[in-house]
């Protein structure tokens, strides 16, 4: 019931600004004060060093040696070096596989599956399943890497024991697949929780009216569930993609090997910056990761927000 | 179009709540049947069990000549309108209406055609491309109806389809829905907690209380002769006066007043027994002057009902209500007298109607 | 009816497979610490307590767990408090460029978790005299976690009805009172979620604590865990497995506590 | 950090840092510092009328991480007054200004230290960069071929085996293989083993083929010696069944090679003395071998062919060693140097190496005394150290080392040695700043 | 307790929606004032602007003798019940009721005491330790009232406090609320979209439409003499019949029938002009036999209103409704005649009431 629209000047009437109109009466000033501590910490310990990293990416800075004493700006040399380095492209490709396989497909699908089958269940089964899934998420990586080495070990691995197989070495023969499955195991909890909450927001009546129309499970998902949880899918995809892009845990499992077959970008940066001491180059690669993340984020936003 | 029959239907929820207690009900083909009852009495559960959205713990659901108790909801050939309409927010009106047909694998053109047809019938022609979010409540409700009509199901189930509308729209929708059902002739079960709605719309109605049916009948039967005090208190736009009383020979003593025995209970009462005297405010004739056999007291509240007033008298500490036509309404504090109509007053013994 | 039965069977098979997937890797952690001579092989343990005695002999083991608790708790508290305040303000007051800011910060937060950021962070800490200070480390890690925390928290805040706040406001409550009395209790499950997430992040973080804390008495378990390798880099599985178990117990306990007390889930609005 | 007494002059606070920690990595070294060095040194200083307190800063992490931390500390003008570092880092630290020549930092005391006289020239070389001494050497090590006498006996090989050429190693391997030994030869390869591949693999072989990483200021590219060394890898891992190629790829492959050696599954293993005194140590090792002294044999690493090794040697080895440096930023460099020297005093070293913690110390006088009971260490000290070689202590080395590891990995996974060598040269040119710095 | 005065109040939402359009309104001290209107007409906005939850774009709000336009809500000394009650789900009933006192820094013991007192007054003694989630809708509503009462504010603002209750409870709550306000004597502004509620409860009421007030008056005034067709169509439990007609000398021609000019419009009409003839179904006297000056047609719908029936006649294609007392209701299809009462029928010209 829109009424006549007034010229905008009226809005700036002095009275209207005397105090704020949001629910809690915060007002911009106080809202600013609420945001301030977080923003201060973020600016100081996040934005500032992040910009510094971007700057380092333009230098030949190293941890040791002459370049450590007197680093020089080298412009985009590092970027040129990265973009012409097959190892970088290898890592980029592996990272895509890793993010796509373990996060975008693996965690999202498994997380959703778990949330879906547990959605209106209560009792011990739900608690046990959810507890185990979340356990995999909260255990420290250092511990978790041992667990998976023990699981996948070529000689004594639990998997070999279970399969009664000998010399089956997933980490060597299918290294990428191994770390993808590992990361699915590790990260499904977050998606499960997010989708669990999202599914709570799908009105049961919508599902039921699809069921009454005779819709199959898949049709219900497509026609009812997915349109409702689109926003959550976006948040979830964005966060887990970012996290997976920067996930360093595979290093603990495979050390990037064998022969660089699992040297995802985060590991690549680790090896370049920490083991090789080439901080300038490492920072440049980090910058490239940032740009890729940006593209991915924009892609998700386009994909999921545009249809609204 | 088929009859619906429930045999000994029982539904116990996992927590142990017995929402339906071996309930029998037969709804003939084409009837517009209302289920009425207070919140939590099991109306929705009953509807959902008919639809197959809840599995029955015991008993059977028969639709037409098929026992559908073990069938999936999609296989029961029924359609349901939910309280919140359950329109898919991401589909436009056409797609919403056509959705059941899409699931039934009807071709695109045929679906669109059917949706347009049904939509036109419900006056939605102009809105077919809008999303539900761009519709008013009343329009949404019509889309939900259209979607149900598009299915050509054997029976319609409505769960409080009007309760989300504002008061004005509700009245319009009532009339509209009633008329539509009349034309389509589809067996319809309609859940509401608004007694006025049930009275106005239903061919027959059932009043439920905690999983049991307390009375089944036409609206007039239920309104005029509630079978028990529960129904009596529940039906009527103003609650029935239910007053404790004692039989004293040929008269009744009710809150200190002497009243005549109602016609319906004549010869059925025993001297000295305790009864409940029930009379609707509409059947309480008000006068400002003392009248024999009336309930006298001071006016404590006067409420405007539009063309009449609801006057509440304080009769020796008990509140008694009477409907007074406009122009005759008293002021608060006035003395007033309510004379129950003998042909309409009722007597309840142990909560049940005393009747020949 | 048979379809129904098949459906059930399918469901339980699926559950069994999922349970196995999530359980099997954990078996090692359940057996190795109790085995006298543990290897990577999962064996039925002989239930020795010798490994635990050995780890308790380590002069830093218990202290480091305590340090981990301090760091994790401190960071979680700061992250939760600051993220809640910020998310609340961002959710309720439309500051210009809010969404763009959030996305930018989220992206930048990914760079800061990378290895390349260690130099800037270290030098920053030096300049601010935050080296060897647990508080400094807490502040730095808080800064890194805040954007994602605010991002998630805003979802929670957006989903709580505003009428509670307005109602409190009509009674004369100040914004801070409203946050304390009304908003925080309403989004408590969300706060708990973020807190656990923050703890899990800090708990496993090795590089930053190692670089910024020289004093071994201040270092957390993640750093001490690395000391249980030999001079040549070989894992002392006996100690590592046992310490790994001890190292995991606090987070698991915390999860159990939180999930029991607050219901560990996203989107908090208490059902009405 | 540095001492902070300013002008008061009352108490001098010193710190000493090592990558060692009580109850964990290198526990013995850490305990030595805390339990012996600190009280004794403080007492000694007190006797001289100085009030000195010393604090030990332990760590227990990967070398790379230790190095990172050290670099960051030093770059910011912080860090312990006395700290340990790997000898190989000396050059890059010096170039970065993290280390200064001892005489600059400490003054004449450094050159006048009586310990120098006891330290062999080659070990002194570890601490020397561009002709200047930057630190005190803490010790050295050496690499030999270990072999399992039990398996050798099974294969009909002698218990005092000493191959004279690479072929003899292969021959022994073949015999072991015939005798059913699962892994006849283990020579570290691939990137997963990291520096262990370079030090216990490529470099000894390269030296045996007469090659050097860096010669006359130029880096060596796809030279014949390198191709020979890679060829030797090919003979082991290229389908002959003499080695286990998969093991080279495993992230924990080196750990496993130790387990397997201790478990009588590996016949011949090229390793450093650390295998003997640490890993297989019957008391404290991670792969204890109760009968180590009886069943583990050791031999010098032969040149490809007699006389074909560097400097025309018949036998070769590689060595490294830690350094103990004085922080150029130290407020009390003199006292810091005294402390460092004190840790390397004969009494100190004897204290440190007692109770089975024997290692090769930098001092000949001490070595004579303590190694007598340790046949292997004596062997290394007497036979290996004189013919050993060291890595070039320059910043680029770390990356060159990785490139070498990658070359071995390529061979293990089936590329020809020539191809792998060519790839190495290409990478090398990228690392050291162009083809001009590389000779092939 | 104070009067409320609004002067030229205007509210424009950021999007440009003008929800209130220089609105003037004076509510005397102690009055129970109802704001009625269709969804979206600005009722909530008005209430929220009085409360200070929205800033006025223009105009002033005066409470008592203070201009509070620029004050924070907390400083205006008013109390508000929200449509969803906004009871804090994490506090028990006592804490909820005592919350305003806690903000006012009243000591713990004193708060508890006051909460217990107010709670007892509203019959909540047994529930003081429960959380809102454990209460029925009616109980929640009382807690919300109790919380408001505990503030001892100058004025109460209620935003549709009854619309979340089920039909039965709503009737009870109506009576209860009205009585309570009477006893407390606090100026109360009450928003509803249910005209029956407004009629029954208000001392005076305003009918709003798109940001404007269309009529102010007592319920009886508004019901009997709606100032315009908008109000006429909005008020009444059954909508007023509004029929297009033409003045023909001394009579009116309405949908093909000849009707007498209503008393209220006598002498005010011009021959030949087009008017709208309004008559409430309650004032349409139904008969089965033809009557002079009546609207005749066939019965198309009969709805049960309890003690009476709403009969819809199809009069030459136009639907006309009449209320028929029980016992006289026709069957569908019967011929019927509705004779408007001359003293109650109204004439609208250009949408405005024609009246002397
Ligand atoms: N899923 C469920 N699990 C357990 N108990 C339930 C469930 N759904 C409903 N109940 C209980 O069953 C009883 C009947 O509920 P039902 O929803 O059928 O009532 P209703 O008559 O539709 O009420 P309303 O008018 O409030 O919609 C109630 O006591 C309710 O608490
Ligand atoms: N926050 C807002 N921003 C923009 N427009 C708004 C806002 N709140 C309400 N409106 C608009 O202002 C007008 C009046 O809304 P208001 O909520 O006051 O109506 P109402 O009479 O209370 O309706 P209802 O009976 O549906 O509650 C409507 O057109 C509505 O769309
Ligand atoms: Mg219901
Ligand atoms: Mg409103």
PDB file of C-alpha atoms in Angstrom, chain E residues 73-149:
ATOM      1  CA  UNK E  73      11.327   5.747  23.526  1.00  0.00           C
ATOM      2  CA  UNK E  74      12.592   4.983  26.987  1.00  0.00           C
ATOM      3  CA  UNK E  75      12.110   8.589  28.027  1.00  0.00           C
ATOM      4  CA  UNK E  76       8.510   8.934  26.907  1.00  0.00           C
ATOM      5  CA  UNK E  77       6.989   7.130  29.840  1.00  0.00           C
ATOM      6  CA  UNK E  78       4.758   4.902  27.804  1.00  0.00           C
ATOM      7  CA  UNK E  79       4.416   1.151  27.611  1.00  0.00           C
ATOM      8  CA  UNK E  80       3.700  -0.998  24.612  1.00  0.00           C
ATOM      9  CA  UNK E  81       2.431  -4.518  24.001  1.00  0.00           C
ATOM     10  CA  UNK E  82       3.664  -5.907  20.726  1.00  0.00           C
ATOM     11  CA  UNK E  83       1.663  -8.116  18.455  1.00  0.00           C
ATOM     12  CA  UNK E  84       3.934 -11.064  19.190  1.00  0.00           C
ATOM     13  CA  UNK E  85       4.139  -9.965  22.839  1.00  0.00           C
ATOM     14  CA  UNK E  86       7.938  -9.861  22.653  1.00  0.00           C
ATOM     15  CA  UNK E  87       8.255 -11.742  25.914  1.00  0.00           C
ATOM     16  CA  UNK E  88      11.896 -12.560  26.472  1.00  0.00           C
ATOM     17  CA  UNK E  89      12.093 -16.297  25.883  1.00  0.00           C
ATOM     18  CA  UNK E  90      15.047 -16.757  28.193  1.00  0.00           C
ATOM     19  CA  UNK E  91      13.424 -15.158  31.238  1.00  0.00           C
ATOM     20  CA  UNK E  92      10.687 -16.617  33.351  1.00  0.00           C
ATOM     21  CA  UNK E  93       7.399 -14.843  33.878  1.00  0.00           C
ATOM     22  CA  UNK E  94       8.548 -13.026  37.001  1.00  0.00           C
ATOM     23  CA  UNK E  95      11.668 -11.718  35.305  1.00  0.00           C
ATOM     24  CA  UNK E  96       9.729 -10.712  32.241  1.00  0.00           C
ATOM     25  CA  UNK E  97       7.232  -8.736  34.280  1.00  0.00           C
ATOM     26  CA  UNK E  98       9.960  -7.220  36.407  1.00  0.00           C
ATOM     27  CA  UNK E  99      12.153  -6.293  33.475  1.00  0.00           C
ATOM     28  CA  UNK E 100      11.033  -2.657  33.154  1.00  0.00           C
ATOM     29  CA  UNK E 101      11.692  -2.215  36.857  1.00  0.00           C
ATOM     30  CA  UNK E 102      15.143  -3.734  36.490  1.00  0.00           C
ATOM     31  CA  UNK E 103      15.901  -1.124  33.873  1.00  0.00           C
ATOM     32  CA  UNK E 104      14.646   1.521  36.256  1.00  0.00           C
ATOM     33  CA  UNK E 105      17.124   0.171  38.814  1.00  0.00           C
ATOM     34  CA  UNK E 106      14.493  -0.971  41.272  1.00  0.00           C
ATOM     35  CA  UNK E 107      16.016  -3.365  43.801  1.00  0.00           C
ATOM     36  CA  UNK E 108      15.651  -7.069  43.336  1.00  0.00           C
ATOM     37  CA  UNK E 109      13.281  -7.679  46.219  1.00  0.00           C
ATOM     38  CA  UNK E 110      11.051  -4.750  45.323  1.00  0.00           C
ATOM     39  CA  UNK E 111      10.833  -5.901  41.694  1.00  0.00           C
ATOM     40  CA  UNK E 112       9.913  -9.429  42.623  1.00  0.00           C
ATOM     41  CA  UNK E 113       7.305  -8.107  44.981  1.00  0.00           C
ATOM     42  CA  UNK E 114       5.768  -5.884  42.333  1.00  0.00           C
ATOM     43  CA  UNK E 115       5.852  -8.643  39.721  1.00  0.00           C
ATOM     44  CA  UNK E 116       4.105 -11.014  42.085  1.00  0.00           C
ATOM     45  CA  UNK E 117       1.491  -8.397  42.820  1.00  0.00           C
ATOM     46  CA  UNK E 118       0.729  -7.602  39.184  1.00  0.00           C
ATOM     47  CA  UNK E 119       0.919 -11.252  38.229  1.00  0.00           C
ATOM     48  CA  UNK E 120      -1.607 -12.133  40.896  1.00  0.00           C
ATOM     49  CA  UNK E 121      -3.920  -9.467  39.625  1.00  0.00           C
ATOM     50  CA  UNK E 122      -3.882 -11.080  36.200  1.00  0.00           C
ATOM     51  CA  UNK E 123      -4.248 -14.600  37.557  1.00  0.00           C
ATOM     52  CA  UNK E 124      -0.687 -15.665  36.797  1.00  0.00           C
ATOM     53  CA  UNK E 125       0.253 -16.821  40.318  1.00  0.00           C
ATOM     54  CA  UNK E 126       0.786 -20.409  39.248  1.00  0.00           C
ATOM     55  CA  UNK E 127       2.899 -19.534  36.253  1.00  0.00           C
ATOM     56  CA  UNK E 128       5.463 -17.149  37.661  1.00  0.00           C
ATOM     57  CA  UNK E 129       8.365 -19.566  37.239  1.00  0.00           C
ATOM     58  CA  UNK E 130       7.583 -20.725  33.714  1.00  0.00           C
ATOM     59  CA  UNK E 131       9.238 -19.562  30.549  1.00  0.00           C
ATOM     60  CA  UNK E 132       7.097 -17.983  27.815  1.00  0.00           C
ATOM     61  CA  UNK E 133       7.553 -21.089  25.678  1.00  0.00           C
ATOM     62  CA  UNK E 134       5.677 -23.083  28.289  1.00  0.00           C
ATOM     63  CA  UNK E 135       2.628 -20.830  28.251  1.00  0.00           C
ATOM     64  CA  UNK E 136      -0.451 -20.902  26.059  1.00  0.00           C
ATOM     65  CA  UNK E 137      -1.163 -17.923  23.858  1.00  0.00           C
ATOM     66  CA  UNK E 138      -3.701 -16.481  26.243  1.00  0.00           C
ATOM     67  CA  UNK E 139      -1.326 -16.766  29.159  1.00  0.00           C
ATOM     68  CA  UNK E 140       1.462 -15.128  27.192  1.00  0.00           C
ATOM     69  CA  UNK E 141      -0.830 -12.273  26.386  1.00  0.00           C
ATOM     70  CA  UNK E 142      -1.537 -11.751  30.058  1.00  0.00           C
ATOM     71  CA  UNK E 143       2.130 -11.769  30.896  1.00  0.00           C
ATOM     72  CA  UNK E 144       2.665  -9.081  28.284  1.00  0.00           C
ATOM     73  CA  UNK E 145      -0.099  -7.072  29.893  1.00  0.00           C
ATOM     74  CA  UNK E 146       1.341  -7.605  33.332  1.00  0.00           C
ATOM     75  CA  UNK E 147       4.711  -6.382  32.133  1.00  0.00           C
ATOM     76  CA  UNK E 148       3.117  -3.252  30.804  1.00  0.00           C
ATOM     77  CA  UNK E 149       1.162  -2.717  33.991  1.00  0.00           C
TER      78      UNK E 149
END
